Short mmCIF file of C-alpha atoms in Angstrom, two decimals:
data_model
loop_
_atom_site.label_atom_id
_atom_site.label_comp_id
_atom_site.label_asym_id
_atom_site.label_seq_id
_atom_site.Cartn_x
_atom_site.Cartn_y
_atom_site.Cartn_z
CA UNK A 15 -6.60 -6.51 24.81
CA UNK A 16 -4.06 -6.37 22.13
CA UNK A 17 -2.62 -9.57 20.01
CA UNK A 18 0.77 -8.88 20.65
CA UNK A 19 3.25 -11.63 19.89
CA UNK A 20 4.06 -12.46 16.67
CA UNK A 21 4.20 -15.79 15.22
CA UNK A 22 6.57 -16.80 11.81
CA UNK A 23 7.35 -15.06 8.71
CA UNK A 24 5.28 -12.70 6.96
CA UNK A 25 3.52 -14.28 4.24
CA UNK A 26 4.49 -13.06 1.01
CA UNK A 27 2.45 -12.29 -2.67
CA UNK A 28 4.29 -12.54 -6.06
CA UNK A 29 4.63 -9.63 -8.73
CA UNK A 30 3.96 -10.14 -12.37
CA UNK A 31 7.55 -10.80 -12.28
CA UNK A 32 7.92 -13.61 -9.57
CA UNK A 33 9.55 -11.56 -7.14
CA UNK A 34 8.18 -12.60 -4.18
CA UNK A 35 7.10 -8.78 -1.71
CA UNK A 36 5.30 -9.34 2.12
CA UNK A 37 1.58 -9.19 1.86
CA UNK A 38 2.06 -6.71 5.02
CA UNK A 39 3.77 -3.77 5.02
CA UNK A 40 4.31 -0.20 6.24
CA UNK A 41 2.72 3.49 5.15
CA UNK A 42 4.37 6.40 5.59
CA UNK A 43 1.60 9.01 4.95
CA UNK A 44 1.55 11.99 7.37
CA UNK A 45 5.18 11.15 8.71
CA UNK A 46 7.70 13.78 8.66
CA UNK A 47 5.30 16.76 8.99
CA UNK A 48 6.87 17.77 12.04
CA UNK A 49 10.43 17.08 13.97
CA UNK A 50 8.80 16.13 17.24
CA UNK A 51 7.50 13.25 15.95
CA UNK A 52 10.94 12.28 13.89
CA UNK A 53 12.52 9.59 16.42
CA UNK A 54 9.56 7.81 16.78
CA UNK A 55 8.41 7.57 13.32
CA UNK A 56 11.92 6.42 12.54
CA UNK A 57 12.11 3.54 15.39
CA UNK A 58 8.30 2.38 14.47
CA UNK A 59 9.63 1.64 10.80
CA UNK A 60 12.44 0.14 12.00
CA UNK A 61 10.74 -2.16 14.22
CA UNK A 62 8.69 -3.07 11.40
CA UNK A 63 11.36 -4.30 9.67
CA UNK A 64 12.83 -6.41 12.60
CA UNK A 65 9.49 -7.70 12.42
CA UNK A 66 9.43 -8.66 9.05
CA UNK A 67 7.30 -5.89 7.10
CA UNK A 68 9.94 -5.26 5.00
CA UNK A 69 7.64 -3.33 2.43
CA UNK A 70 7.97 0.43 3.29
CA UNK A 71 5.43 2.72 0.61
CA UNK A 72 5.94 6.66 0.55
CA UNK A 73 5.60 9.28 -1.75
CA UNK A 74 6.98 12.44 -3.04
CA UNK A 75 3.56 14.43 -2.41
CA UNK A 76 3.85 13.10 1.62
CA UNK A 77 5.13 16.40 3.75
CA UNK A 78 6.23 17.20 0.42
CA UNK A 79 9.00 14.95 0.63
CA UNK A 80 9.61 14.86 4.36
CA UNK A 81 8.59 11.39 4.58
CA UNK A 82 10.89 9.90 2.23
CA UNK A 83 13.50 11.46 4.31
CA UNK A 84 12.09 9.58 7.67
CA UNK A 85 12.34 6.32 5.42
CA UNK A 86 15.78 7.15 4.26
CA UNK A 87 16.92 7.46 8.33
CA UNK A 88 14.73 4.39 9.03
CA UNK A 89 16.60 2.29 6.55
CA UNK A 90 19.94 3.25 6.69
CA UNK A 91 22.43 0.24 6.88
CA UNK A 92 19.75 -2.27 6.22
CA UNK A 93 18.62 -0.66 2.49
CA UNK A 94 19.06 -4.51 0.92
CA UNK A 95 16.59 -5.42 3.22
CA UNK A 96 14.02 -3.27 2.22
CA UNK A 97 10.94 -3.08 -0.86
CA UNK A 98 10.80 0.42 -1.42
CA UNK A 99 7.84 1.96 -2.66
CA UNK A 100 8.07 5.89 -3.66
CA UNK A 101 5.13 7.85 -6.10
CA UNK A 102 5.49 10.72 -8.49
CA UNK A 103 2.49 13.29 -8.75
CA UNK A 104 0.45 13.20 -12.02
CA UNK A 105 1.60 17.36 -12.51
CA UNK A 106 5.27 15.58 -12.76
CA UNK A 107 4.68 12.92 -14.75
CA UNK A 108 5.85 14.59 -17.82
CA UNK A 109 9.08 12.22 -19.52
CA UNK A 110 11.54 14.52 -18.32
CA UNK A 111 9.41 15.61 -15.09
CA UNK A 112 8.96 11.94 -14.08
CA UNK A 113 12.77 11.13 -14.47
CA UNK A 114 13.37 14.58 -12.34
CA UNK A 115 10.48 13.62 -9.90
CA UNK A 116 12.48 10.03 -9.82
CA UNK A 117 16.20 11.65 -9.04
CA UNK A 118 15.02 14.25 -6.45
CA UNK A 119 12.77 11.19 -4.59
CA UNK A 120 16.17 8.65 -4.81
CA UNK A 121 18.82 12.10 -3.45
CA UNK A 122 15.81 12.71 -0.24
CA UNK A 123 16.00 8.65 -0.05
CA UNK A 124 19.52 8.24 0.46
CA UNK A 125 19.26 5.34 -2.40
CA UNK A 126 20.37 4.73 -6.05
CA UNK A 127 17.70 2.76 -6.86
CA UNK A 128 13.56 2.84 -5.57
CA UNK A 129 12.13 -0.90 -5.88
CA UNK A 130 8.34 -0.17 -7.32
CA UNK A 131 7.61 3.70 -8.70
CA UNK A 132 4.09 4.05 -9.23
CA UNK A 133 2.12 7.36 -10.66
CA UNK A 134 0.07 8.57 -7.31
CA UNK A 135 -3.07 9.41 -9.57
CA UNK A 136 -4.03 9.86 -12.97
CA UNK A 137 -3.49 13.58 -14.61
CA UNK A 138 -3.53 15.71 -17.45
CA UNK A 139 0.08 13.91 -19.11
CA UNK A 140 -0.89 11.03 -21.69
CA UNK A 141 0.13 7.83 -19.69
CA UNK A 142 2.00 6.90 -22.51
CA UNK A 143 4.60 9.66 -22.09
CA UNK A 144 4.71 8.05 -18.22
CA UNK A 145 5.19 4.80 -19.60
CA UNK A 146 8.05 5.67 -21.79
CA UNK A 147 9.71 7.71 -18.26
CA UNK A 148 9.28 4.24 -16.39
CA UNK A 149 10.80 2.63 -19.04
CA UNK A 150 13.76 4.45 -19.06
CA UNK A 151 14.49 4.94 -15.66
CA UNK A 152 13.85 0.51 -15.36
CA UNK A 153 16.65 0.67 -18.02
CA UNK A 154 18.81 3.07 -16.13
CA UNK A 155 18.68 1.07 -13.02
CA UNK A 156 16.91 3.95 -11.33
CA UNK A 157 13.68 2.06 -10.44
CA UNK A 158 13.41 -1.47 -10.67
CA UNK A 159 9.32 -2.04 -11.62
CA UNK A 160 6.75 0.26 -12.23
CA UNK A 161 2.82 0.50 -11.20
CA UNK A 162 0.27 2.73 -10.69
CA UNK A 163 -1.83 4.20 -7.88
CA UNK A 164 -6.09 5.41 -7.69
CA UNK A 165 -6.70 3.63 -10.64
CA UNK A 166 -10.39 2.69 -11.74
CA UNK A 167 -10.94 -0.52 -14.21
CA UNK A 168 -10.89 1.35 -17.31
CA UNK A 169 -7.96 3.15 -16.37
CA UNK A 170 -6.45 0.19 -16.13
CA UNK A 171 -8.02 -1.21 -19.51
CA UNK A 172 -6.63 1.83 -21.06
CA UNK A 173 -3.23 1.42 -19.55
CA UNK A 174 -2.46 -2.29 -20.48
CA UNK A 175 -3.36 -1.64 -24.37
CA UNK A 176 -0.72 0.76 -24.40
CA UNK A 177 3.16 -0.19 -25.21
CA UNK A 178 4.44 -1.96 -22.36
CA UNK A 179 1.76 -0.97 -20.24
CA UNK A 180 1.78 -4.91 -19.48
CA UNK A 181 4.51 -4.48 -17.22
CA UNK A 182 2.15 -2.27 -14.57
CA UNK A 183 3.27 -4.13 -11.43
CA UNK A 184 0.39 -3.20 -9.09
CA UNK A 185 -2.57 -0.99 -8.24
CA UNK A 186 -2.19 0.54 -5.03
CA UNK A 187 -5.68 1.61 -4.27
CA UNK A 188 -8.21 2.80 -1.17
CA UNK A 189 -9.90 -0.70 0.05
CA UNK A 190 -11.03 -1.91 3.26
CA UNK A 191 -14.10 -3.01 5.16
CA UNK A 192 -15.95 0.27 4.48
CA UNK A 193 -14.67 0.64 0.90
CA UNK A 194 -15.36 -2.56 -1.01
CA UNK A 195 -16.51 -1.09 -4.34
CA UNK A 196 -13.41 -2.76 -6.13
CA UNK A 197 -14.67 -6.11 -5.16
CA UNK A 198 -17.12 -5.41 -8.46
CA UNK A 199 -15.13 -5.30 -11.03
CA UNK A 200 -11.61 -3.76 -10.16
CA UNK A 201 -9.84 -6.68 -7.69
CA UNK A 202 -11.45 -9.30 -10.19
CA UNK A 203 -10.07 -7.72 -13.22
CA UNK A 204 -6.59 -7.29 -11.60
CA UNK A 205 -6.60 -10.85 -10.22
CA UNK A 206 -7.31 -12.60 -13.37
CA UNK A 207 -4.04 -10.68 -14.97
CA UNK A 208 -2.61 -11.36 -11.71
CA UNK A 209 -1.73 -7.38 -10.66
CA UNK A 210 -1.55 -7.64 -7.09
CA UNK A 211 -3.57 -4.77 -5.30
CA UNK A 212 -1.86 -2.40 -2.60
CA UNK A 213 -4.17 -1.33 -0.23
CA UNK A 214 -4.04 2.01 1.40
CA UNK A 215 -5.77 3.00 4.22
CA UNK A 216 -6.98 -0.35 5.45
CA UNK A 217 -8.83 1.02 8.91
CA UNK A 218 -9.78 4.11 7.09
CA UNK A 219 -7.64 6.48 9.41
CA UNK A 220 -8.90 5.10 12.37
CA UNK A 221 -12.80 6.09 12.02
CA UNK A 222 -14.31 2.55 11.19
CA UNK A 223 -12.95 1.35 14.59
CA UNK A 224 -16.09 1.88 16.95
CA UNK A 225 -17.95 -0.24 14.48
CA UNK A 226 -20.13 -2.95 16.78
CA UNK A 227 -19.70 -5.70 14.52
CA UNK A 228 -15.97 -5.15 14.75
CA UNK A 229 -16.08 -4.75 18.10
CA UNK A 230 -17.72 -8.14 18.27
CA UNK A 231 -15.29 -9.95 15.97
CA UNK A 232 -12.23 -8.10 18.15
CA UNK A 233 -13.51 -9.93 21.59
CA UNK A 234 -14.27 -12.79 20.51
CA UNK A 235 -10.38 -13.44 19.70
CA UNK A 236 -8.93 -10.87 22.37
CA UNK A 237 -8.21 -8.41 19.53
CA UNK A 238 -8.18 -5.29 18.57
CA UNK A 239 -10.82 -3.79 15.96
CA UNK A 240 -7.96 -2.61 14.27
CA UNK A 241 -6.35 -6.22 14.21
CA UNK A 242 -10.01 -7.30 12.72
CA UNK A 243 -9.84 -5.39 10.09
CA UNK A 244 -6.15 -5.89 8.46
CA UNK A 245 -6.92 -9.83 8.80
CA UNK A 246 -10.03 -9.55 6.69
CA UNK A 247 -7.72 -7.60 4.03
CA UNK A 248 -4.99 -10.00 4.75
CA UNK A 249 -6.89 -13.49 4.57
CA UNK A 250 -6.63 -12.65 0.78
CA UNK A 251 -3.31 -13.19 0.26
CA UNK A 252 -3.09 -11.82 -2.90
CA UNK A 253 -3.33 -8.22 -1.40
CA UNK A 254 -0.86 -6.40 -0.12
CA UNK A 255 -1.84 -4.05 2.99
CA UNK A 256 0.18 -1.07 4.11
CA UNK A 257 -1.30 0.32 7.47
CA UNK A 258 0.93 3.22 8.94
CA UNK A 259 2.45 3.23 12.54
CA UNK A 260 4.55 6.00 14.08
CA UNK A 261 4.39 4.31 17.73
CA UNK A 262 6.07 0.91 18.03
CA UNK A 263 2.99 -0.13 20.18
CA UNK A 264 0.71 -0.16 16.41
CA UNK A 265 3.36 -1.84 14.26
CA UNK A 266 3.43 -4.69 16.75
CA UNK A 267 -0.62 -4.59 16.68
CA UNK A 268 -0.15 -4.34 12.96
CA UNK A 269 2.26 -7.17 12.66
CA UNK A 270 -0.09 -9.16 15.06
CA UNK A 271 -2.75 -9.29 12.88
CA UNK A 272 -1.08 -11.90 10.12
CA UNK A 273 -1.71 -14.37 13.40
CA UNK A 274 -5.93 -13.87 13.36
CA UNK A 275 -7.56 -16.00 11.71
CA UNK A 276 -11.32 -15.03 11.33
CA UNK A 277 -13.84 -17.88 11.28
CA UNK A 278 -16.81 -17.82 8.46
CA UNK A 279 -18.97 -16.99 11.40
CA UNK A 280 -16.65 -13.69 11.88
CA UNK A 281 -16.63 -12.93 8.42
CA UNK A 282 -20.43 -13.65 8.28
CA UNK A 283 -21.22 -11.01 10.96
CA UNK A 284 -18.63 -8.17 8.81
CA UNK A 285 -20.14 -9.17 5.49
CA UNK A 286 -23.77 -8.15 7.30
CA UNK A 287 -22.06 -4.72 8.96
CA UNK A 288 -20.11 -3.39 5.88
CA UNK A 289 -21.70 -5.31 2.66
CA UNK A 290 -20.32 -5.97 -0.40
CA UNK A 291 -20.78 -3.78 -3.24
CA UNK A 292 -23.74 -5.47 -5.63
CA UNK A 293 -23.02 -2.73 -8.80
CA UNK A 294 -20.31 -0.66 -10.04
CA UNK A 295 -18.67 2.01 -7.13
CA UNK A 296 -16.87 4.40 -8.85
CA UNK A 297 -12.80 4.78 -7.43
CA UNK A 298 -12.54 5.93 -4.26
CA UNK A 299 -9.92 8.17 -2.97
CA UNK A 300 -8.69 9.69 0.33
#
């Protein structure tokens, strides 16, 4: 049994700038590897946005730009609607390679401007030299904030000592049921400077799903494991989630899952299948 019917707005989280952004949105990872799948990757965002989850998050590195072109289709006509989310790699990241990165991303978008540009993952360019990219491009009306993506707490620590590293808008990192080492010291840290999180790969491609605790939790509100496990992430509030659905049948799931409310007895029984983390967990990364 699937929760299946929507009910009001999508709740939304504030950046460090006060613009408000939904606290559920939509991946794009593994779309447009293949033109089979095109149409239906293209309808399932759009029905995301007719359902509210106007947050779409892709990245250059995704079917090495392929998917930005299924958001570009997806979005057509309805671009002011839309928080767009696009990455550069950390071999780009370079001043000038970052702005290039940043054109060749907005051309395969069909945009002239990409709403939050993070840096996928830390690499061998100082993050200053990133910094001072992001900077220019904010300036040029290219992108309009800037964040950062796989970052651990002292990447972070480094990043907000350096010049206008202050701005970093959010850290979109991998956390769900399964991976709760950022509960330690990383989502604390980032909520007391109030950087929202992003969080990638919230039912951990599918595999946490057969869980019997979840499966539990799921029946006992004639839901969907899946469903369980975006409300947990979701109850924060102060998190944004961005599972991906190519079939319209998972971003109505998805969408369902604002409506579930878990009770402390659910979140009792989760907190005994997947515990949370009692010392540092280094990063992790899909």
């Amino acid at each position: 049994m699937t929760r299946q019917d929507p009910v009001g707005p999508v709740p939304r989280l504030a950046l460090p700038s006060g613009e408000t952004v939904p606290i559920l949105g939509q991946g794009t990872w593994m779309m447009g590897e293949g033109t089979r799948t095109r149409r239906e990757e293209v309808a399932a965002l759009r029905l995301g946005l007719d359902l509210g989850m106007t947050l779409i998050d892709t990245a250059e590195m995704y079917a090495g730009g392929g998917a930005e072109d299924v958001v570009a289709e997806a979005v057509a006509g309805r671009r002011d609607e839309v928080f767009l989310v696009s990455k550069v790699l950390p071999q780009n990241a370079s001043r000038q390679g970052t702005i290039a990165a940043c054109e060749r991303s907005l051309r395969r978008l069909r945009t002239d401007r990409i709403d939050l540009y993070l840096l996928h993952w830390r690499g061998r360019v100082p993050l200053a030299e990133t910094l001072e990219a992001f900077d220019q491009l904010v300036r040029a009306g290219k992108i309009r904030y800037w964040g950062v993506s796989n970052f651990d707490t002292d990447d972070m620590e480094e990043l907000v000592q350096l010049a206008g590293g202050a701005q970093v808008a959010t850290n979109q990192v991998l956390y769900n049921l399964t991976r709760r080492g950022i509960e330690f010291d990383l989502l604390p840290w980032c909520r007391e400077r109030r950087i929202p999180i992003m969080a990638y790969s919230p039912i951990e491609q599918g595999r946490m799903l057969g869980n019997p605790a979840l499966r539990r939790v799921a029946e006992r509100h004639g839901a969907t494991a899946a469903q369980v496990a975006l409300a947990w992430l979701l109850r924060q509030r102060d998190v944004m989630v961005i599972p991906k659905a190519a079939r319209p049948e998972h971003v109505r799931e998805n969408r369902a899952a604002l409506d579930l409310q878990l009770t402390a007895e659910d979140l009792a029984e989760l907190n005994r299948a997947f515990p949370a983390p009692t010392r540092k967990v280094p990063l992790e990364v899909l």
